[in-house]
GROMACS .gro file of C-alpha atoms in nm:
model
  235
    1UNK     CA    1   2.705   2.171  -1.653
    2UNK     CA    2   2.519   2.462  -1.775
    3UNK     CA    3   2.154   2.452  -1.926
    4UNK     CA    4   2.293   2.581  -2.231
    5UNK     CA    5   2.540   2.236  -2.265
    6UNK     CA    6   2.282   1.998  -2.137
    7UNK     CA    7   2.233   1.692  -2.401
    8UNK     CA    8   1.971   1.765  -2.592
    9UNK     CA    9   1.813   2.037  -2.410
   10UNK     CA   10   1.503   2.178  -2.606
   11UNK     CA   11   1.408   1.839  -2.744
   12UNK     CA   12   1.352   1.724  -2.358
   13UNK     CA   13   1.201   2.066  -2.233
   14UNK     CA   14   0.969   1.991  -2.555
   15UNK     CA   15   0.909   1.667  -2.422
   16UNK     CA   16   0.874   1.699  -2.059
   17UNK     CA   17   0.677   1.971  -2.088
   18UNK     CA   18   0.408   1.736  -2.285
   19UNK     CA   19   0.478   1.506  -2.034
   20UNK     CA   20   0.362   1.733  -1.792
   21UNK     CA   21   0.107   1.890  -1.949
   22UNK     CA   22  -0.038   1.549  -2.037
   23UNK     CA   23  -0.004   1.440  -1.695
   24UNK     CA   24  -0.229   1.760  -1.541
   25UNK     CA   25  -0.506   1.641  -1.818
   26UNK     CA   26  -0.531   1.302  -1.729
   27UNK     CA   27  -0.570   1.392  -1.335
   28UNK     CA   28  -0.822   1.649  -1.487
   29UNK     CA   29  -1.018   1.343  -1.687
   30UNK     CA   30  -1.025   1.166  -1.368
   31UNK     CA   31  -1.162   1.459  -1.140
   32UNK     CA   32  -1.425   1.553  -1.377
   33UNK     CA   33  -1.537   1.163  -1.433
   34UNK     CA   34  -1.585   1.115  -1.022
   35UNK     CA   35  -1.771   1.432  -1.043
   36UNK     CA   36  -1.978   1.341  -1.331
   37UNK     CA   37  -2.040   1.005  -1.223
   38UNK     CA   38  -2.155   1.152  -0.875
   39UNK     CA   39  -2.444   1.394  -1.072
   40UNK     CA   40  -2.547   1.061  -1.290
   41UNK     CA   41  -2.622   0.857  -0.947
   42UNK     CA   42  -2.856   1.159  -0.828
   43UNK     CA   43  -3.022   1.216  -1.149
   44UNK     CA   44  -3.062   0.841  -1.180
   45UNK     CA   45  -3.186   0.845  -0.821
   46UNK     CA   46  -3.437   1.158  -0.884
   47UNK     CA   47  -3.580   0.968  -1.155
   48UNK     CA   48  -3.659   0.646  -0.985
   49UNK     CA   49  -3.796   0.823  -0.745
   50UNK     CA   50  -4.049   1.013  -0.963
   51UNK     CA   51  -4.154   0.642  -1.126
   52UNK     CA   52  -4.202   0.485  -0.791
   53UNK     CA   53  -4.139   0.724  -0.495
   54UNK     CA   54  -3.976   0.523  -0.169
   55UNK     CA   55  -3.770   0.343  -0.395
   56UNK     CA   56  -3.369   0.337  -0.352
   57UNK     CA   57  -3.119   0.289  -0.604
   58UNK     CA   58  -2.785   0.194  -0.519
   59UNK     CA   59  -2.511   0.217  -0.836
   60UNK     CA   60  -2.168   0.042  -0.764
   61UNK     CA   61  -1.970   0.198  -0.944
   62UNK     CA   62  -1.629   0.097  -0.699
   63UNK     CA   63  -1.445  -0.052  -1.020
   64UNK     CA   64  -1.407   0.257  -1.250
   65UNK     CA   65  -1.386   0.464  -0.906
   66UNK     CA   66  -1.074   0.287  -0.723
   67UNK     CA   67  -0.890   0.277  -1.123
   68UNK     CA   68  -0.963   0.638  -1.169
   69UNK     CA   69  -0.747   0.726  -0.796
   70UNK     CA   70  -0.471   0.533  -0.917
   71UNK     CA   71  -0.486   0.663  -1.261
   72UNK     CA   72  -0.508   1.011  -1.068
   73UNK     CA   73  -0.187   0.937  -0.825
   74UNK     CA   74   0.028   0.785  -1.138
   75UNK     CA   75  -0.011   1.088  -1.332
   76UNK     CA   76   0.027   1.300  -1.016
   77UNK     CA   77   0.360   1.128  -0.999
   78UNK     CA   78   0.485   1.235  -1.385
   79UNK     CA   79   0.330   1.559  -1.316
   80UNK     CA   80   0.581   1.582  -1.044
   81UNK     CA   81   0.840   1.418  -1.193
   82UNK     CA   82   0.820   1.659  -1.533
   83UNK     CA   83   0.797   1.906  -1.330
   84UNK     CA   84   1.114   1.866  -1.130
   85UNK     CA   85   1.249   1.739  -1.502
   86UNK     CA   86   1.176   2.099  -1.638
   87UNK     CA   87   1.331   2.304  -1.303
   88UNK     CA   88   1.669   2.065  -1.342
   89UNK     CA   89   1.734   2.157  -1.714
   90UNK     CA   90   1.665   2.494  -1.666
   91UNK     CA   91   1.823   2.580  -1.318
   92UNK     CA   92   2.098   2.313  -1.282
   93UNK     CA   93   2.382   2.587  -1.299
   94UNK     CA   94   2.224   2.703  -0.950
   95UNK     CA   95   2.213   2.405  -0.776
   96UNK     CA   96   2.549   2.272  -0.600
   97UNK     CA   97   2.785   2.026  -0.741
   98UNK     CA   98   2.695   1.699  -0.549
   99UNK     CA   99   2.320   1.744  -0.686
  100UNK     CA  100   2.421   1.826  -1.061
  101UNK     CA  101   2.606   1.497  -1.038
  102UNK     CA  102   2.319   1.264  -0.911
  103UNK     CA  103   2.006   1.446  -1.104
  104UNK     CA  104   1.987   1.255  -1.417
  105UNK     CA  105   2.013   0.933  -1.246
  106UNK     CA  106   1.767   1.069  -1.008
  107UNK     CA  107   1.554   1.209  -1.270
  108UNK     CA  108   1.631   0.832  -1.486
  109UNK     CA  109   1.491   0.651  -1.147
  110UNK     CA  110   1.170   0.881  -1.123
  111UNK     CA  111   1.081   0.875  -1.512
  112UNK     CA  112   1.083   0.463  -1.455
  113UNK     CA  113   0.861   0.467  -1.181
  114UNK     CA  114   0.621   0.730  -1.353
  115UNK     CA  115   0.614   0.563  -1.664
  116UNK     CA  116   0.550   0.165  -1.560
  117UNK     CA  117   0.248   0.354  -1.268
  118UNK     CA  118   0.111   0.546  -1.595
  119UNK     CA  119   0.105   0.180  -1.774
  120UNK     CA  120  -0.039  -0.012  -1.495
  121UNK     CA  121  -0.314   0.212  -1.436
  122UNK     CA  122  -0.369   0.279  -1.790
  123UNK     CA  123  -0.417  -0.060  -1.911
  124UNK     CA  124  -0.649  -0.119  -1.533
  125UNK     CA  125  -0.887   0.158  -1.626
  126UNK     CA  126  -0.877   0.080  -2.018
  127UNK     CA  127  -1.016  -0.282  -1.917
  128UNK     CA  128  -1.249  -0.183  -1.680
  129UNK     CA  129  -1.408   0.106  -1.865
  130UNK     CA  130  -1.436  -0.092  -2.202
  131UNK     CA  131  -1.553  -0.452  -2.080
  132UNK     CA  132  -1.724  -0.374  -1.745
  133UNK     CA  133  -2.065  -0.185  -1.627
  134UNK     CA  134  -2.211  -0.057  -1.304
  135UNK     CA  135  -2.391  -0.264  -1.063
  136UNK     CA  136  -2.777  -0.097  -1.016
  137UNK     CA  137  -2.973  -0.226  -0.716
  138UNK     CA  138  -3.301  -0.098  -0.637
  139UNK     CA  139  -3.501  -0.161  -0.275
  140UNK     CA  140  -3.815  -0.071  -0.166
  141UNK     CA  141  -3.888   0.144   0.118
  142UNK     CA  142  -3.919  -0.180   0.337
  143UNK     CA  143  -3.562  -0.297   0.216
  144UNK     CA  144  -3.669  -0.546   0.020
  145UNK     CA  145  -3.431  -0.600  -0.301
  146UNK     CA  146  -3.662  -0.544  -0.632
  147UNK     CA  147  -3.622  -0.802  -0.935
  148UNK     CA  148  -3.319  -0.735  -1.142
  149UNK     CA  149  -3.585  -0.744  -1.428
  150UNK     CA  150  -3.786  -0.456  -1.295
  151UNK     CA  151  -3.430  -0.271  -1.252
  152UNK     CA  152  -3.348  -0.302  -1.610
  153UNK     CA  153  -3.737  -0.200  -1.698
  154UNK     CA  154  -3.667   0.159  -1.478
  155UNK     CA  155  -3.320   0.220  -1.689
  156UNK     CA  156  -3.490   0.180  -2.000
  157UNK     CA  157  -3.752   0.409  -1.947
  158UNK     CA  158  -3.472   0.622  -1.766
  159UNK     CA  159  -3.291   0.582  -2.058
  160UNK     CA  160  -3.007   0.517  -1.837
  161UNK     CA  161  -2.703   0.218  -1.900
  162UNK     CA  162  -2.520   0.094  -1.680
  163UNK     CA  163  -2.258   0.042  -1.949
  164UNK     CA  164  -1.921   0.215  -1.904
  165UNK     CA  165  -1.867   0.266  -2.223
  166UNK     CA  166  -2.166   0.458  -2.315
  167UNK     CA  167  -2.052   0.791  -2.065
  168UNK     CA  168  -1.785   1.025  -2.299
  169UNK     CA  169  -1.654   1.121  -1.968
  170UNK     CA  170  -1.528   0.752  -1.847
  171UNK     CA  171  -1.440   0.707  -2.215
  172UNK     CA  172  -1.204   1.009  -2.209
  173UNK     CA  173  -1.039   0.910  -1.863
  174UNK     CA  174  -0.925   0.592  -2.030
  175UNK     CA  175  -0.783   0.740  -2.317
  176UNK     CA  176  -0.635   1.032  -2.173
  177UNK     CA  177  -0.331   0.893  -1.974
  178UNK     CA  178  -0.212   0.661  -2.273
  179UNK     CA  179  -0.107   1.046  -2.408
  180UNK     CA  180   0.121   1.085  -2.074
  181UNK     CA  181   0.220   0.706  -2.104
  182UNK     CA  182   0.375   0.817  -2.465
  183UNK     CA  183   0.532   1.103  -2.308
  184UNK     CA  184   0.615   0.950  -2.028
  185UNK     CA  185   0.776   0.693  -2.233
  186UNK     CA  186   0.996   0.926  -2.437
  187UNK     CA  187   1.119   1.144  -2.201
  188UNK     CA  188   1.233   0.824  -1.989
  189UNK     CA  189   1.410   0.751  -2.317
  190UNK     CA  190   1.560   1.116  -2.374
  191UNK     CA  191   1.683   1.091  -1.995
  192UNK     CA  192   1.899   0.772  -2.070
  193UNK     CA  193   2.057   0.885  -2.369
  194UNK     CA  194   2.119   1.282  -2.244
  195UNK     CA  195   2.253   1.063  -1.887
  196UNK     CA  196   2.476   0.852  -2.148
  197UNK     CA  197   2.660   1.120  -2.288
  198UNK     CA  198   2.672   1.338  -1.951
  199UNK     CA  199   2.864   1.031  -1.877
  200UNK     CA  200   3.076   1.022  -2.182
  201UNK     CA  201   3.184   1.397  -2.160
  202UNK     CA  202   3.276   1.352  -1.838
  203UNK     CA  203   3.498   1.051  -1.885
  204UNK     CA  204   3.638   1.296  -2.184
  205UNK     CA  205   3.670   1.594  -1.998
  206UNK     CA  206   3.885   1.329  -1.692
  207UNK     CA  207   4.111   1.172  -1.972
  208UNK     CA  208   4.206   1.549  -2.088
  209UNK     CA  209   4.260   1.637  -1.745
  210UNK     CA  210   4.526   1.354  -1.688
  211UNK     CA  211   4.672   1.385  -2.023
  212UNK     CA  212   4.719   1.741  -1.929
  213UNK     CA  213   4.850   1.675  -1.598
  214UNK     CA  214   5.081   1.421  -1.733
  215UNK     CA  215   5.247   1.669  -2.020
  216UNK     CA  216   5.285   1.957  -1.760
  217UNK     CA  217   5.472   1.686  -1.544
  218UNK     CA  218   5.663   1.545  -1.820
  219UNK     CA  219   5.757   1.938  -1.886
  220UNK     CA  220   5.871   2.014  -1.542
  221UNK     CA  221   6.095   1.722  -1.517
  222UNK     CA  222   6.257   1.794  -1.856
  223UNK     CA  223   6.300   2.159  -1.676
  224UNK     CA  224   6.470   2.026  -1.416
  225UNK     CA  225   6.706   1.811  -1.619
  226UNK     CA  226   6.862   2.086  -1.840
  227UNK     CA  227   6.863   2.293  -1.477
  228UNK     CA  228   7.088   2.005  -1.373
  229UNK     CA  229   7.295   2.009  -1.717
  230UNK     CA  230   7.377   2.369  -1.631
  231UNK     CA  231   7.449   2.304  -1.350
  232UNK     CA  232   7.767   2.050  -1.443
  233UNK     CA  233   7.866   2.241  -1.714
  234UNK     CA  234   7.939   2.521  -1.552
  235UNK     CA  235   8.084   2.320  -1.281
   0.00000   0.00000   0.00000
């Protein structure tokens, strides 16, 4: 099958491609919240020190951190999977025979597992983000943990929150990926019904074959009949 006669052929480049290009955002989102996050722990840091100097603050932030890898590694996943989606509609006249056959199921097995990772970690970071907040310890220089009051007195005057929800950046990393879940979605949908009627034109293309088979047989043995006729005739 040429790209030319694939089922629905631009609609799915149109929709892998968003796929894919959703896919590179949200692994951007998640990149530039662990680097963000990293410069609002020093800042924070700088500042305590400045108030009280000796004083440590530790910021667990281990929630939104471990979601945002596997938010990364899901889209990573359609990104590759788009990707190869993209190179298979375009190229599949120069690949052999035995892979042109097994691609959209392939492609249909991939799409599956990109889409339900997307949802996962979608809905894991969309929880965390909106409902949770970091955990801010201070210590003095002698290790001894200060009063969580005291801690909440520093942010304030910081003006620092531990609040997820009040950084755009960890806002924007979980709203990015529901984009490539969409995406995702559709072009798992466009794969099953372009895979459907690869399936039907083949079965087609086999019963045309056999019906052609079967009249050039049924021709050469009415041949060889009259051949026969002749044949005692002239006998």
């Amino acid at each position: 099958m040429t790209a030319s006669s694939a089922p629905l052929l631009k609609t799915r480049l149109v929709v892998y491609f968003l796929a894919f290009a959703a896919a590179i955002v949200s692994i951007g989102a998640v990149f530039h919240a662990q680097h963000e996050t990293g410069i609002s722990k020093a800042a924070t840091q700088a500042g305590v020190s400045k108030l009280t100097p000796g004083v440590t603050v530790y910021i667990g932030t281990s929630d939104v951190w471990n979601a945002g890898i596997a938010e990364g590694i899901a889209n990573l996943l359609l990104g590759a999977t788009s990707g190869l989606a993209i190179l298979a509609l375009l190229f599949s006249s120069r690949f052999p025979a035995f892979l042109r056959a097994g691609m959209l199921p392939l492609l249909l097995v991939l799409w599956l597992l990109s889409t339900v990772a997307v949802l996962v970690t979608s809905v894991i970071t969309t929880v965390f983000v909106t409902t949770r907040q970091a955990k801010v310890e201070a210590f003095l220089p002698n290790g001894t943990q200060m009063p969580d009051n005291l801690v909440q007195t520093f942010s304030k005057q910081l003006g620092m929150s531990p609040v997820y929800t009040t950084f755009g950046y960890l806002k924007f990393m979980s709203i990015a990926p529901w984009f490539a879940f969409l995406f995702a979605l559709l072009s798992t949908i466009l794969t099953v019904v372009a895979w459907r009627s690869s399936a039907a034109t083949s079965a087609e293309s086999e019963v045309a074959e056999r019906k052609a088979a079967a009249v050039e047989a049924g021709e050469g043995d009415a041949g060889s009949a009259e051949a026969i006729n002749d044949e005692k005739r002239e006998i």
